[in-house]
Amino acid sequence: MAYRNVRRIRRQQMSNARRRLDQQLTAMILARVILFVLCLLPYIAQSFYIMN
């Protein structure tokens, strides 16, 4: 019985660690996308200004 409890607790800890890593990865990707859009914004605005 104790062996099963230890295995169950260990699996829960692994899933929590995996979930935390997934959240960190999602936050990093979102930050990179936002930074990419912010860096491209001046070039897009300039190209629209030149076309008109």
C-alpha positions as protocol buffer text, in pm:
chain_id: "A"
residue {
  index: 1
  type: MET
  ca { x: 0 y: 0 z: 0 }
}
residue {
  index: 2
  type: ALA
  ca { x: 280 y: 244 z: 84 }
}
residue {
  index: 3
  type: TYR
  ca { x: 451 y: 154 z: -244 }
}
residue {
  index: 4
  type: ARG
  ca { x: 138 y: 250 z: -439 }
}
residue {
  index: 5
  type: ASN
  ca { x: 110 y: 577 z: -249 }
}
residue {
  index: 6
  type: VAL
  ca { x: 471 y: 664 z: -325 }
}
residue {
  index: 7
  type: ARG
  ca { x: 421 y: 584 z: -694 }
}
residue {
  index: 8
  type: ARG
  ca { x: 102 y: 792 z: -708 }
}
residue {
  index: 9
  type: ILE
  ca { x: 267 y: 1090 z: -536 }
}
residue {
  index: 10
  type: ARG
  ca { x: 568 y: 1061 z: -767 }
}
residue {
  index: 11
  type: ARG
  ca { x: 344 y: 1064 z: -1076 }
}
residue {
  index: 12
  type: GLN
  ca { x: 160 y: 1371 z: -948 }
}
residue {
  index: 13
  type: GLN
  ca { x: 489 y: 1551 z: -888 }
}
residue {
  index: 14
  type: MET
  ca { x: 607 y: 1466 z: -1238 }
}
residue {
  index: 15
  type: SER
  ca { x: 287 y: 1599 z: -1393 }
}
residue {
  index: 16
  type: ASN
  ca { x: 316 y: 1918 z: -1186 }
}
residue {
  index: 17
  type: ALA
  ca { x: 674 y: 1967 z: -1302 }
}
residue {
  index: 18
  type: ARG
  ca { x: 571 y: 1900 z: -1662 }
}
residue {
  index: 19
  type: ARG
  ca { x: 283 y: 2145 z: -1633 }
}
residue {
  index: 20
  type: ARG
  ca { x: 516 y: 2412 z: -1491 }
}
residue {
  index: 21
  type: LEU
  ca { x: 762 y: 2360 z: -1777 }
}
residue {
  index: 22
  type: ASP
  ca { x: 480 y: 2381 z: -2031 }
}
residue {
  index: 23
  type: GLN
  ca { x: 364 y: 2708 z: -1878 }
}
residue {
  index: 24
  type: GLN
  ca { x: 716 y: 2850 z: -1894 }
}
residue {
  index: 25
  type: LEU
  ca { x: 754 y: 2746 z: -2256 }
}
residue {
  index: 26
  type: THR
  ca { x: 419 y: 2900 z: -2347 }
}
residue {
  index: 27
  type: ALA
  ca { x: 515 y: 3227 z: -2176 }
}
residue {
  index: 28
  type: MET
  ca { x: 850 y: 3236 z: -2358 }
}
residue {
  index: 29
  type: ILE
  ca { x: 689 y: 3177 z: -2697 }
}
residue {
  index: 30
  type: LEU
  ca { x: 422 y: 3440 z: -2631 }
}
residue {
  index: 31
  type: ALA
  ca { x: 687 y: 3693 z: -2527 }
}
residue {
  index: 32
  type: ARG
  ca { x: 888 y: 3625 z: -2844 }
}
residue {
  index: 33
  type: VAL
  ca { x: 582 y: 3668 z: -3066 }
}
residue {
  index: 34
  type: ILE
  ca { x: 490 y: 3997 z: -2897 }
}
residue {
  index: 35
  type: LEU
  ca { x: 848 y: 4123 z: -2931 }
}
residue {
  index: 36
  type: PHE
  ca { x: 856 y: 4019 z: -3297 }
}
residue {
  index: 37
  type: VAL
  ca { x: 532 y: 4207 z: -3370 }
}
residue {
  index: 38
  type: LEU
  ca { x: 654 y: 4516 z: -3184 }
}
residue {
  index: 39
  type: CYS
  ca { x: 980 y: 4513 z: -3380 }
}
residue {
  index: 40
  type: LEU
  ca { x: 797 y: 4482 z: -3712 }
}
residue {
  index: 41
  type: LEU
  ca { x: 543 y: 4754 z: -3636 }
}
residue {
  index: 42
  type: PRO
  ca { x: 761 y: 5050 z: -3747 }
}
residue {
  index: 43
  type: TYR
  ca { x: 846 y: 4884 z: -4078 }
}
residue {
  index: 44
  type: ILE
  ca { x: 482 y: 4804 z: -4148 }
}
residue {
  index: 45
  type: ALA
  ca { x: 378 y: 5161 z: -4063 }
}
residue {
  index: 46
  type: GLN
  ca { x: 650 y: 5301 z: -4288 }
}
residue {
  index: 47
  type: SER
  ca { x: 552 y: 5080 z: -4580 }
}
residue {
  index: 48
  type: PHE
  ca { x: 187 y: 5189 z: -4547 }
}
residue {
  index: 49
  type: TYR
  ca { x: 299 y: 5553 z: -4531 }
}
residue {
  index: 50
  type: ILE
  ca { x: 512 y: 5516 z: -4846 }
}
residue {
  index: 51
  type: MET
  ca { x: 231 y: 5342 z: -5038 }
}
residue {
  index: 52
  type: ASN
  ca { x: -10 y: 5629 z: -4966 }
}
